[in-house]
mmCIF file of C-alpha atoms in Angstrom:
data_model
loop_
_atom_site.group_PDB
_atom_site.id
_atom_site.type_symbol
_atom_site.label_atom_id
_atom_site.label_comp_id
_atom_site.label_asym_id
_atom_site.label_seq_id
_atom_site.Cartn_x
_atom_site.Cartn_y
_atom_site.Cartn_z
ATOM 1 C CA MET O 1358 -6.596 49.165 -45.670
ATOM 2 C CA ALA O 1359 -4.161 50.037 -48.875
ATOM 3 C CA SER O 1360 -6.538 50.563 -52.589
ATOM 4 C CA SER O 1361 -5.940 48.616 -55.273
ATOM 5 C CA GLY O 1362 -3.865 51.339 -57.477
ATOM 6 C CA ASP O 1363 -1.557 50.846 -53.956
ATOM 7 C CA ASP O 1364 -1.118 47.192 -54.406
ATOM 8 C CA ASP O 1365 0.404 48.037 -57.912
ATOM 9 C CA ASP O 1366 2.419 50.817 -57.545
ATOM 10 C CA LEU O 1367 4.447 48.290 -54.811
ATOM 11 C CA LYS O 1368 4.222 45.178 -56.963
ATOM 12 C CA LEU O 1369 6.650 47.276 -59.576
ATOM 13 C CA ALA O 1370 8.565 48.789 -57.320
ATOM 14 C CA MET O 1371 8.835 45.318 -55.733
ATOM 15 C CA ALA O 1372 9.626 44.312 -59.460
ATOM 16 C CA LEU O 1373 12.064 46.463 -59.966
ATOM 17 C CA SER O 1374 13.635 46.143 -56.664
ATOM 18 C CA MET O 1375 14.519 42.398 -57.685
ATOM 19 C CA GLN O 1376 16.175 43.555 -61.191
ATOM 20 C CA GLN O 1377 18.625 45.876 -59.382
ATOM 21 C CA SER O 1378 19.513 43.239 -56.675
ATOM 22 C CA PRO O 1379 20.198 39.962 -58.132
ATOM 23 C CA SER O 1380 22.299 38.984 -55.295
ATOM 24 C CA LEU O 1381 21.990 40.545 -51.579
ATOM 25 C CA PRO O 1382 23.787 39.677 -48.476
ATOM 26 C CA HIS O 1383 22.066 37.524 -46.025
ATOM 27 C CA THR O 1384 20.870 39.528 -42.358
ATOM 28 C CA ASN O 1385 19.121 38.363 -39.057
ATOM 29 C CA LYS O 1386 15.697 39.514 -38.839
ATOM 30 C CA ALA O 1387 13.000 39.476 -36.163
ATOM 31 C CA VAL O 1388 10.012 37.301 -36.745
ATOM 32 C CA ILE O 1389 6.714 37.545 -35.589
ATOM 33 C CA ASP O 1390 5.305 34.346 -33.910
ATOM 34 C CA LEU O 1391 1.902 33.692 -34.918
ATOM 35 C CA THR O 1392 1.464 30.139 -33.752
ATOM 36 C CA SER O 1393 -0.312 31.402 -30.188
ATOM 37 C CA ASP O 1394 -3.764 30.570 -29.465
ATOM 38 C CA ASP O 1395 -4.313 34.967 -28.564
ATOM 39 C CA GLU O 1396 -5.545 37.647 -30.385
ATOM 40 C CA GLY O 1397 -5.497 41.041 -29.839
ATOM 41 C CA GLU O 1398 -5.827 44.149 -31.114
ATOM 42 C CA ASP O 1399 -2.378 45.121 -31.732
ATOM 43 C CA ASP O 1400 -1.017 42.412 -33.727
ATOM 44 C CA ASP O 1401 -1.172 44.970 -36.981
ATOM 45 C CA GLU O 1402 1.508 47.632 -34.741
ATOM 46 C CA ASP O 1403 3.893 44.370 -34.131
ATOM 47 C CA LEU O 1404 3.830 44.048 -37.679
ATOM 48 C CA LYS O 1405 5.214 46.647 -38.433
ATOM 49 C CA ARG O 1406 7.177 47.390 -35.229
ATOM 50 C CA ALA O 1407 9.157 43.881 -36.805
ATOM 51 C CA ILE O 1408 9.272 45.068 -40.230
ATOM 52 C CA ALA O 1409 11.069 48.418 -39.041
ATOM 53 C CA LEU O 1410 13.274 46.305 -37.357
ATOM 54 C CA SER O 1411 14.463 44.051 -39.868
ATOM 55 C CA LEU O 1412 14.726 47.903 -42.132
ATOM 56 C CA GLN O 1413 17.429 48.916 -39.869
ATOM 57 C CA ASP O 1414 19.206 45.734 -39.518
ATOM 58 C CA ASN O 1415 19.466 45.399 -43.391
ATOM 59 C CA THR O 1416 21.832 48.447 -43.527
ATOM 60 C CA LYS O 1417 24.632 46.680 -41.828
ATOM 61 C CA PRO O 1418 27.092 45.337 -43.792
ATOM 62 C CA THR O 1419 27.821 41.673 -43.630
ATOM 63 C CA THR O 1420 30.960 40.528 -43.027
ATOM 64 C CA THR O 1421 32.777 37.168 -45.063
ATOM 65 C CA THR O 1422 35.529 34.752 -44.850
ATOM 66 C CA GLY O 1423 37.538 33.583 -48.575
ATOM 67 C CA PRO O 1424 37.278 34.687 -51.885
ATOM 68 C CA SER O 1425 34.093 36.215 -53.219
ATOM 69 C CA SER O 1426 34.471 34.135 -56.561
ATOM 70 C CA ALA O 1427 33.317 31.468 -53.678
ATOM 71 C CA ARG O 1428 30.957 32.954 -52.197
ATOM 72 C CA LYS O 1429 27.407 31.619 -53.259
ATOM 73 C CA PRO O 1430 24.009 34.291 -52.460
ATOM 74 C CA PRO O 1431 22.628 33.139 -49.631
ATOM 75 C CA GLN O 1432 19.808 32.080 -48.696
ATOM 76 C CA PRO O 1433 17.251 33.936 -46.307
ATOM 77 C CA ALA O 1434 16.600 32.331 -42.863
ATOM 78 C CA ILE O 1435 13.576 31.390 -41.863
ATOM 79 C CA SER O 1436 12.871 30.901 -38.109
ATOM 80 C CA SER O 1437 11.331 27.462 -36.240
ATOM 81 C CA ALA O 1438 8.230 29.771 -35.489
ATOM 82 C CA MET O 1439 7.760 30.088 -39.864
ATOM 83 C CA ALA O 1440 8.669 26.657 -40.764
ATOM 84 C CA GLY O 1441 5.144 25.456 -40.595
ATOM 85 C CA LEU O 1442 3.922 27.836 -43.183
ATOM 86 C CA THR O 1443 2.693 27.538 -46.717
ATOM 87 C CA PRO O 1444 5.064 29.202 -49.452
ATOM 88 C CA GLN O 1445 1.962 31.655 -50.049
ATOM 89 C CA ALA O 1446 2.429 33.125 -46.651
ATOM 90 C CA VAL O 1447 5.935 34.590 -46.549
ATOM 91 C CA LYS O 1448 7.254 36.232 -49.405
ATOM 92 C CA PRO O 1449 10.725 37.541 -49.906
ATOM 93 C CA VAL O 1450 10.232 41.296 -51.208
ATOM 94 C CA ALA O 1451 12.709 43.914 -51.266
ATOM 95 C CA ALA O 1452 11.476 46.831 -49.945
ATOM 96 C CA THR O 1453 13.735 49.942 -51.783
ATOM 97 C CA ALA O 1454 15.388 49.772 -54.618
ATOM 98 C CA ASN O 1455 18.584 50.535 -52.599
ATOM 99 C CA SER O 1456 18.587 47.644 -49.968
ATOM 100 C CA THR O 1457 21.264 45.694 -49.697
ATOM 101 C CA SER O 1458 19.669 42.340 -48.125
ATOM 102 C CA THR O 1459 16.280 40.643 -47.953
ATOM 103 C CA THR O 1460 13.319 40.911 -45.618
ATOM 104 C CA PHE O 1461 9.929 39.495 -45.425
ATOM 105 C CA VAL O 1462 6.930 40.939 -46.045
ATOM 106 C CA LEU O 1463 4.027 38.412 -43.766
ATOM 107 C CA ASP O 1464 0.845 37.649 -45.580
ATOM 108 C CA ARG O 1465 -0.947 37.725 -42.875
ATOM 109 C CA LYS O 1466 -4.717 36.360 -44.172
ATOM 110 C CA ALA O 1467 -2.747 32.984 -45.717
ATOM 111 C CA MET O 1468 -0.657 32.900 -42.319
ATOM 112 C CA GLU O 1469 -3.368 33.040 -40.204
ATOM 113 C CA ALA O 1470 -5.092 30.118 -42.411
ATOM 114 C CA ASP O 1471 -2.591 28.306 -41.724
ATOM 115 C CA ARG O 1472 -2.813 28.996 -37.596
ATOM 116 C CA LEU O 1473 -6.197 27.859 -37.874
ATOM 117 C CA LYS O 1474 -5.658 24.771 -39.252
ATOM 118 C CA ARG O 1475 -2.837 24.006 -36.924
ATOM 119 C CA LEU O 1476 -5.225 24.542 -34.166
ATOM 120 C CA GLU O 1477 -7.529 22.258 -35.300
ATOM 121 C CA GLU O 1478 -5.203 19.225 -35.819
ATOM 122 C CA ARG O 1479 -4.066 19.658 -32.529
ATOM 123 C CA LYS O 1480 -7.902 19.117 -31.452
ATOM 124 C CA ARG O 1481 -8.335 16.019 -33.161
ATOM 125 C CA LYS O 1482 -5.176 14.999 -31.002
ATOM 126 C CA ARG O 1483 -6.127 15.763 -27.756
ATOM 127 C CA THR O 1484 -6.309 13.390 -25.682
ATOM 128 C CA PRO O 1485 -9.709 13.482 -23.282
ATOM 129 C CA SER O 1486 -9.423 14.706 -19.647
ATOM 130 C CA PRO O 1487 -9.497 12.598 -16.730
ATOM 131 C CA ASP O 1488 -12.157 14.739 -15.372
ATOM 132 C CA ARG O 1489 -14.051 14.594 -18.998
ATOM 133 C CA PRO O 1490 -17.431 12.866 -17.808
ATOM 134 C CA SER O 1491 -17.226 8.869 -17.913
ATOM 135 C CA LYS O 1492 -20.487 9.187 -20.618
ATOM 136 C CA GLN O 1493 -17.874 10.618 -22.978
ATOM 137 C CA MET O 1494 -14.687 8.696 -21.942
ATOM 138 C CA PRO O 1495 -14.164 5.845 -24.396
ATOM 139 C CA LYS O 1496 -15.140 2.810 -23.395
ATOM 140 C CA ALA O 1497 -12.815 0.453 -22.554
ATOM 141 C CA GLN O 1498 -12.947 -3.371 -23.630
ATOM 142 C CA ALA O 1499 -12.292 -5.590 -20.392
ATOM 143 C CA PRO O 1500 -9.889 -8.374 -19.980
ATOM 144 C CA SER O 1501 -11.442 -11.812 -20.917
ATOM 145 C CA ALA O 1502 -11.259 -13.551 -17.824
ATOM 146 C CA PRO O 1503 -9.032 -16.525 -18.106
ATOM 147 C CA LYS O 1504 -10.526 -19.723 -18.112
ATOM 148 C CA ASP O 1505 -10.885 -21.519 -14.688
ATOM 149 C CA PRO O 1506 -9.893 -25.541 -15.031
ATOM 150 C CA ALA O 1507 -12.700 -25.782 -12.360
ATOM 151 C CA SER O 1508 -15.286 -24.383 -14.178
ATOM 152 C CA TYR O 1509 -15.166 -27.885 -16.346
ATOM 153 C CA ARG O 1510 -15.656 -30.464 -13.544
ATOM 154 C CA SER O 1511 -19.022 -32.202 -12.934
ATOM 155 C CA GLN O 1512 -21.622 -30.620 -11.542
ATOM 156 C CA PRO O 1513 -21.542 -32.727 -8.390
ATOM 157 C CA ASP O 1514 -18.401 -30.677 -7.450
ATOM 158 C CA VAL O 1515 -19.889 -27.064 -8.505
ATOM 159 C CA VAL O 1516 -23.489 -27.637 -6.131
ATOM 160 C CA LEU O 1517 -21.705 -29.716 -2.877
ATOM 161 C CA GLU O 1518 -21.695 -26.944 -0.471
ATOM 162 C CA TYR O 1519 -21.071 -28.655 2.277
ATOM 163 C CA ALA O 1520 -18.795 -31.521 0.687
ATOM 164 C CA ARG O 1521 -16.699 -32.547 3.738
ATOM 165 C CA GLY O 1522 -20.073 -31.815 6.092
ATOM 166 C CA ALA O 1523 -21.014 -28.825 8.581
ATOM 167 C CA ILE O 1524 -21.989 -27.613 12.047
ATOM 168 C CA LYS O 1525 -24.385 -24.560 12.107
ATOM 169 C CA ARG O 1526 -26.918 -23.048 14.011
ATOM 170 C CA THR O 1527 -30.386 -22.298 13.337
ATOM 171 C CA PHE O 1528 -31.426 -18.926 12.449
ATOM 172 C CA ALA O 1529 -33.495 -16.728 15.001
ATOM 173 C CA THR O 1530 -34.825 -13.679 13.757
ATOM 174 C CA LYS O 1531 -33.826 -10.261 15.135
ATOM 175 C CA PHE O 1532 -30.960 -11.588 15.790
ATOM 176 C CA ALA O 1533 -27.187 -10.731 13.647
ATOM 177 C CA ARG O 1534 -26.358 -13.833 11.138
ATOM 178 C CA THR O 1535 -23.006 -15.366 12.166
ATOM 179 C CA ASP O 1536 -22.353 -18.823 10.434
ATOM 180 C CA ASP O 1537 -26.396 -19.939 11.111
ATOM 181 C CA ILE O 1538 -28.511 -21.633 8.721
ATOM 182 C CA THR O 1539 -32.255 -21.053 7.773
ATOM 183 C CA ILE O 1540 -35.274 -23.773 7.041
ATOM 184 C CA ASP O 1541 -35.405 -22.668 3.345
ATOM 185 C CA GLU O 1542 -31.202 -23.142 2.682
ATOM 186 C CA LEU O 1543 -30.744 -26.725 4.170
ATOM 187 C CA LEU O 1544 -34.338 -27.555 2.118
ATOM 188 C CA GLN O 1545 -32.932 -25.928 -1.614
ATOM 189 C CA ALA O 1546 -37.128 -26.239 -2.212
ATOM 190 C CA SER O 1547 -36.222 -24.641 -6.307
ATOM 191 C CA ILE O 1548 -34.134 -28.595 -6.651
ATOM 192 C CA VAL O 1549 -34.650 -31.020 -4.481
ATOM 193 C CA LYS O 1550 -36.668 -34.277 -5.875
ATOM 194 C CA ILE O 1551 -37.720 -36.558 -2.705
ATOM 195 C CA ALA O 1552 -38.129 -35.334 1.002
ATOM 196 C CA VAL O 1553 -37.367 -37.964 3.509
ATOM 197 C CA ILE O 1554 -38.341 -35.881 7.218
ATOM 198 C CA SER O 1555 -38.488 -37.257 11.032
ATOM 199 C CA SER O 1556 -39.321 -35.246 14.103
ATOM 200 C CA PHE O 1557 -40.930 -35.606 17.098
ATOM 201 C CA GLN O 1558 -43.416 -32.876 16.882
ATOM 202 C CA TRP O 1559 -44.959 -30.933 13.123
ATOM 203 C CA ASP O 1560 -46.391 -28.382 11.626
ATOM 204 C CA ALA O 1561 -47.801 -29.619 8.761
ATOM 205 C CA GLU O 1562 -49.093 -26.644 7.318
ATOM 206 C CA TRP O 1563 -45.537 -24.713 7.752
ATOM 207 C CA ILE O 1564 -43.684 -26.981 5.930
ATOM 208 C CA SER O 1565 -45.593 -28.079 3.764
ATOM 209 C CA ARG O 1566 -45.872 -24.019 2.407
ATOM 210 C CA LYS O 1567 -41.930 -24.784 2.135
ATOM 211 C CA LEU O 1568 -41.599 -27.881 0.229
ATOM 212 C CA SER O 1569 -44.662 -28.153 -2.595
ATOM 213 C CA HIS O 1570 -46.364 -31.242 -2.781
ATOM 214 C CA ILE O 1571 -47.028 -30.597 -6.165
ATOM 215 C CA LYS O 1572 -43.066 -30.693 -7.316
ATOM 216 C CA VAL O 1573 -41.204 -32.793 -4.385
ATOM 217 C CA LYS O 1574 -42.781 -36.288 -3.297
ATOM 218 C CA GLN O 1575 -42.028 -36.477 0.658
ATOM 219 C CA HIS O 1576 -41.672 -39.022 3.046
ATOM 220 C CA TRP O 1577 -43.140 -37.638 6.290
ATOM 221 C CA VAL O 1578 -41.350 -39.926 10.068
ATOM 222 C CA MET O 1579 -43.855 -38.822 12.923
ATOM 223 C CA ASN O 1580 -43.957 -40.192 16.275
ATOM 224 C CA ALA O 1581 -47.396 -41.776 17.419
ATOM 225 C CA ARG O 1582 -47.113 -45.063 19.372
ATOM 226 C CA ASP O 1583 -50.883 -46.170 19.054
ATOM 227 C CA ALA O 1584 -52.548 -47.339 16.754
ATOM 228 C CA GLU O 1585 -55.371 -45.320 17.391
ATOM 229 C CA THR O 1586 -53.262 -41.779 16.929
ATOM 230 C CA GLN O 1587 -51.770 -43.412 13.581
ATOM 231 C CA ALA O 1588 -55.350 -43.828 12.049
ATOM 232 C CA ARG O 1589 -56.164 -40.196 12.998
ATOM 233 C CA TRP O 1590 -53.399 -38.670 11.552
ATOM 234 C CA ARG O 1591 -53.171 -40.831 8.267
ATOM 235 C CA ARG O 1592 -57.338 -39.754 8.484
ATOM 236 C CA GLU O 1593 -56.233 -36.100 8.258
ATOM 237 C CA MET O 1594 -53.874 -36.685 5.425
ATOM 238 C CA GLU O 1595 -56.160 -38.014 3.215
ATOM 239 C CA ALA O 1596 -59.460 -35.702 4.289
ATOM 240 C CA SER O 1597 -56.668 -32.846 2.767
ATOM 241 C CA GLY O 1598 -55.894 -34.209 -0.340
ATOM 242 C CA ILE O 1599 -52.249 -33.623 -0.434
ATOM 243 C CA PRO O 1600 -50.707 -35.552 -3.136
ATOM 244 C CA ASN O 1601 -47.078 -37.128 -2.906
ATOM 245 C CA LEU O 1602 -47.224 -37.383 0.293
ATOM 246 C CA ARG O 1603 -46.569 -40.826 2.453
ATOM 247 C CA ILE O 1604 -46.201 -40.625 6.313
ATOM 248 C CA HIS O 1605 -44.411 -43.494 8.508
ATOM 249 C CA PHE O 1606 -44.519 -44.249 12.295
ATOM 250 C CA PRO O 1607 -41.565 -46.384 12.959
ATOM 251 C CA PRO O 1608 -42.280 -49.408 15.265
ATOM 252 C CA MET O 1609 -41.996 -48.696 19.007
ATOM 253 C CA ASN O 1610 -41.866 -51.859 21.881
ATOM 254 C CA SER O 1611 -41.972 -51.753 25.743
ATOM 255 C CA ALA O 1612 -37.936 -50.409 25.949
ATOM 256 C CA VAL O 1613 -39.303 -47.442 23.154
ATOM 257 C CA GLY O 1614 -41.544 -44.954 24.191
ATOM 258 C CA ASN O 1615 -40.948 -42.021 21.291
ATOM 259 C CA ALA O 1616 -39.807 -41.937 17.942
ATOM 260 C CA HIS O 1617 -37.204 -38.957 18.732
ATOM 261 C CA GLY O 1618 -35.891 -38.934 15.218
ATOM 262 C CA LYS O 1619 -34.707 -35.654 13.378
ATOM 263 C CA TYR O 1620 -33.097 -35.702 10.100
ATOM 264 C CA MET O 1621 -33.654 -35.258 6.576
ATOM 265 C CA LEU O 1622 -32.748 -36.381 3.254
ATOM 266 C CA LEU O 1623 -32.709 -34.171 0.713
ATOM 267 C CA VAL O 1624 -32.446 -35.654 -2.981
ATOM 268 C CA SER O 1625 -31.689 -34.082 -6.142
ATOM 269 C CA ASP O 1626 -30.903 -34.847 -9.776
ATOM 270 C CA LYS O 1627 -27.242 -34.665 -8.395
ATOM 271 C CA LYS O 1628 -26.833 -34.583 -4.810
ATOM 272 C CA MET O 1629 -28.389 -36.270 -1.792
ATOM 273 C CA ARG O 1630 -28.441 -34.089 1.267
ATOM 274 C CA ILE O 1631 -28.029 -35.329 4.941
ATOM 275 C CA VAL O 1632 -29.670 -33.040 7.778
ATOM 276 C CA VAL O 1633 -29.568 -34.091 11.652
ATOM 277 C CA SER O 1634 -30.703 -31.343 13.725
ATOM 278 C CA THR O 1635 -31.807 -30.737 17.469
ATOM 279 C CA ALA O 1636 -34.757 -29.164 15.902
ATOM 280 C CA ASN O 1637 -38.416 -30.368 15.400
ATOM 281 C CA MET O 1638 -40.563 -29.399 12.357
ATOM 282 C CA GLU O 1639 -41.721 -26.051 13.761
ATOM 283 C CA PRO O 1640 -41.648 -22.796 12.982
ATOM 284 C CA VAL O 1641 -40.112 -21.465 16.695
ATOM 285 C CA TYR O 1642 -37.657 -24.169 16.654
ATOM 286 C CA TRP O 1643 -36.191 -22.206 13.078
ATOM 287 C CA GLY O 1644 -35.706 -19.181 14.483
ATOM 288 C CA GLU O 1645 -38.932 -18.190 13.228
ATOM 289 C CA ALA O 1646 -41.209 -15.392 14.760
ATOM 290 C CA LEU O 1647 -45.154 -15.370 14.281
ATOM 291 C CA ASN O 1648 -45.348 -11.590 14.030
ATOM 292 C CA GLU O 1649 -43.095 -8.909 13.173
ATOM 293 C CA TRP O 1650 -41.546 -7.874 16.739
ATOM 294 C CA GLN O 1651 -41.052 -10.910 18.006
ATOM 295 C CA PRO O 1652 -37.546 -11.936 18.595
ATOM 296 C CA ALA O 1653 -36.730 -15.823 18.099
ATOM 297 C CA VAL O 1654 -36.612 -17.385 21.310
ATOM 298 C CA LEU O 1655 -35.081 -20.907 20.640
ATOM 299 C CA GLU O 1656 -31.754 -21.942 19.143
ATOM 300 C CA ASN O 1657 -30.523 -25.242 17.167
ATOM 301 C CA SER O 1658 -27.435 -26.782 15.916
ATOM 302 C CA VAL O 1659 -27.448 -29.136 12.210
ATOM 303 C CA PHE O 1660 -24.801 -30.880 11.387
ATOM 304 C CA VAL O 1661 -25.202 -30.817 7.232
ATOM 305 C CA ILE O 1662 -23.426 -33.480 4.406
ATOM 306 C CA ASP O 1663 -23.949 -32.676 0.152
ATOM 307 C CA LEU O 1664 -22.681 -35.984 -1.157
ATOM 308 C CA PRO O 1665 -22.603 -36.835 -4.972
ATOM 309 C CA ARG O 1666 -24.115 -39.201 -7.117
ATOM 310 C CA ARG O 1667 -22.061 -42.159 -7.759
ATOM 311 C CA ALA O 1668 -19.963 -41.733 -10.963
ATOM 312 C CA ASP O 1669 -20.761 -45.198 -12.392
ATOM 313 C CA GLY O 1670 -24.768 -44.150 -12.045
ATOM 314 C CA ALA O 1671 -25.080 -47.694 -9.962
ATOM 315 C CA MET O 1672 -26.535 -48.789 -7.036
ATOM 316 C CA GLY O 1673 -23.947 -49.315 -4.170
ATOM 317 C CA SER O 1674 -23.534 -52.099 -1.753
ATOM 318 C CA VAL O 1675 -23.070 -51.393 2.220
ATOM 319 C CA LYS O 1676 -20.253 -53.684 2.372
ATOM 320 C CA GLU O 1677 -18.843 -50.775 0.404
ATOM 321 C CA LEU O 1678 -19.827 -47.966 2.060
ATOM 322 C CA THR O 1679 -17.830 -46.547 4.701
ATOM 323 C CA GLN O 1680 -19.132 -46.451 8.576
ATOM 324 C CA PHE O 1681 -21.129 -43.408 8.725
ATOM 325 C CA GLY O 1682 -22.921 -44.784 5.382
ATOM 326 C CA LYS O 1683 -23.632 -48.484 7.383
ATOM 327 C CA GLU O 1684 -24.655 -46.874 10.176
ATOM 328 C CA LEU O 1685 -27.389 -44.583 8.686
ATOM 329 C CA VAL O 1686 -28.392 -47.529 6.610
ATOM 330 C CA HIS O 1687 -28.922 -49.388 9.621
ATOM 331 C CA PHE O 1688 -30.621 -47.344 10.865
ATOM 332 C CA LEU O 1689 -33.262 -46.437 8.254
ATOM 333 C CA GLU O 1690 -33.782 -50.460 7.893
ATOM 334 C CA ALA O 1691 -34.644 -50.212 11.682
ATOM 335 C CA GLN O 1692 -37.257 -47.522 11.165
ATOM 336 C CA GLN O 1693 -38.989 -50.113 8.737
ATOM 337 C CA LEU O 1694 -38.787 -47.302 5.738
ATOM 338 C CA ASP O 1695 -39.907 -47.995 2.036
ATOM 339 C CA PRO O 1696 -37.104 -50.425 0.784
ATOM 340 C CA LEU O 1697 -37.193 -47.997 -2.163
ATOM 341 C CA ILE O 1698 -35.726 -44.977 -0.012
ATOM 342 C CA VAL O 1699 -32.762 -46.869 1.392
ATOM 343 C CA LYS O 1700 -32.032 -48.566 -2.415
ATOM 344 C CA GLY O 1701 -31.766 -44.841 -3.497
ATOM 345 C CA VAL O 1702 -29.569 -44.100 -0.884
ATOM 346 C CA LEU O 1703 -26.783 -46.636 -2.108
ATOM 347 C CA LYS O 1704 -26.887 -44.364 -5.737
ATOM 348 C CA PHE O 1705 -24.145 -41.852 -3.772
ATOM 349 C CA ASP O 1706 -21.210 -41.395 -3.176
ATOM 350 C CA PHE O 1707 -19.897 -41.567 0.883
ATOM 351 C CA SER O 1708 -15.992 -41.639 0.385
ATOM 352 C CA GLU O 1709 -16.112 -38.019 2.363
ATOM 353 C CA THR O 1710 -17.742 -39.404 5.080
ATOM 354 C CA ALA O 1711 -14.876 -41.431 6.277
ATOM 355 C CA HIS O 1712 -14.169 -39.184 8.762
ATOM 356 C CA LEU O 1713 -17.651 -39.101 10.648
ATOM 357 C CA ALA O 1714 -19.652 -41.440 12.638
ATOM 358 C CA PHE O 1715 -23.122 -41.429 12.396
ATOM 359 C CA VAL O 1716 -24.605 -42.237 15.773
ATOM 360 C CA HIS O 1717 -27.744 -42.843 16.712
ATOM 361 C CA SER O 1718 -30.754 -44.640 19.009
ATOM 362 C CA MET O 1719 -33.552 -47.104 18.316
#
């Protein structure tokens, strides 16, 4: 490290040299690139070697063309590696009084400050690496989904899962589900308000767990030919204290031995679901097992269709119905169901049943 006295002597020599050399020819010189991030202990040696080479080059005369009167004092050349340095980092100095060229003494402190500044700027502009943890990556805004015109449709169009009708197998425990349906999926207990259910055999406790008698008004169409059996069923239902439940026994003459119809009318705010099945109202017919290890032992079929309410909200007439609708109403009337049930059916749109037929027997 040079002493303060040496610095004063150097400054005095520089001042005298500048006074004695007002015009100095242009020379080529070696420049040290300090833009690299690497640091080493031999930086000072490289600096001294570069200055020495520069001084050797300065002894070579520079040839010029044209009249001397037209020549201008050449300007020192600064390489691109030094272009980013501040004026304080590069100082033009005459090395000796007899020098015929200009050299550059590099201010290490100022150049180091400039290098650190450039490094800091590059770090701020650096883009995140793909390997960067996701928590540190900037969150990209999800593109807004275009509005679907279907979302502006009426509610019936949204809730009609089986608008054109479908045939399904009943669910079977321990077997793969392939185009089947469970009793719970059919009933849709969360939205149904009125349920008309007809069956030949019943498990009243099981179906009562499927549909709440508090929330759903239920009409059960049951099989009982003689008056004594019908009376017993009514007494048992009244003794159970089940609310919102009415049981009905279709009329049977001498030619009709059993009421064997199996169907459902499931009414909600926006639709009526019509179900025609081959399954009685017992768990074994719907693929449910009594224990965890036993698989299902029966398989049945289900036809299901969802009909929306009429757009005008009014009750239509039988004449306006499709053939499917007319035969359904005829069957319900023949079973002597409550007239309010028949009137309720007429509040729904049967237009999507034109390709279907309702086949029944009395």
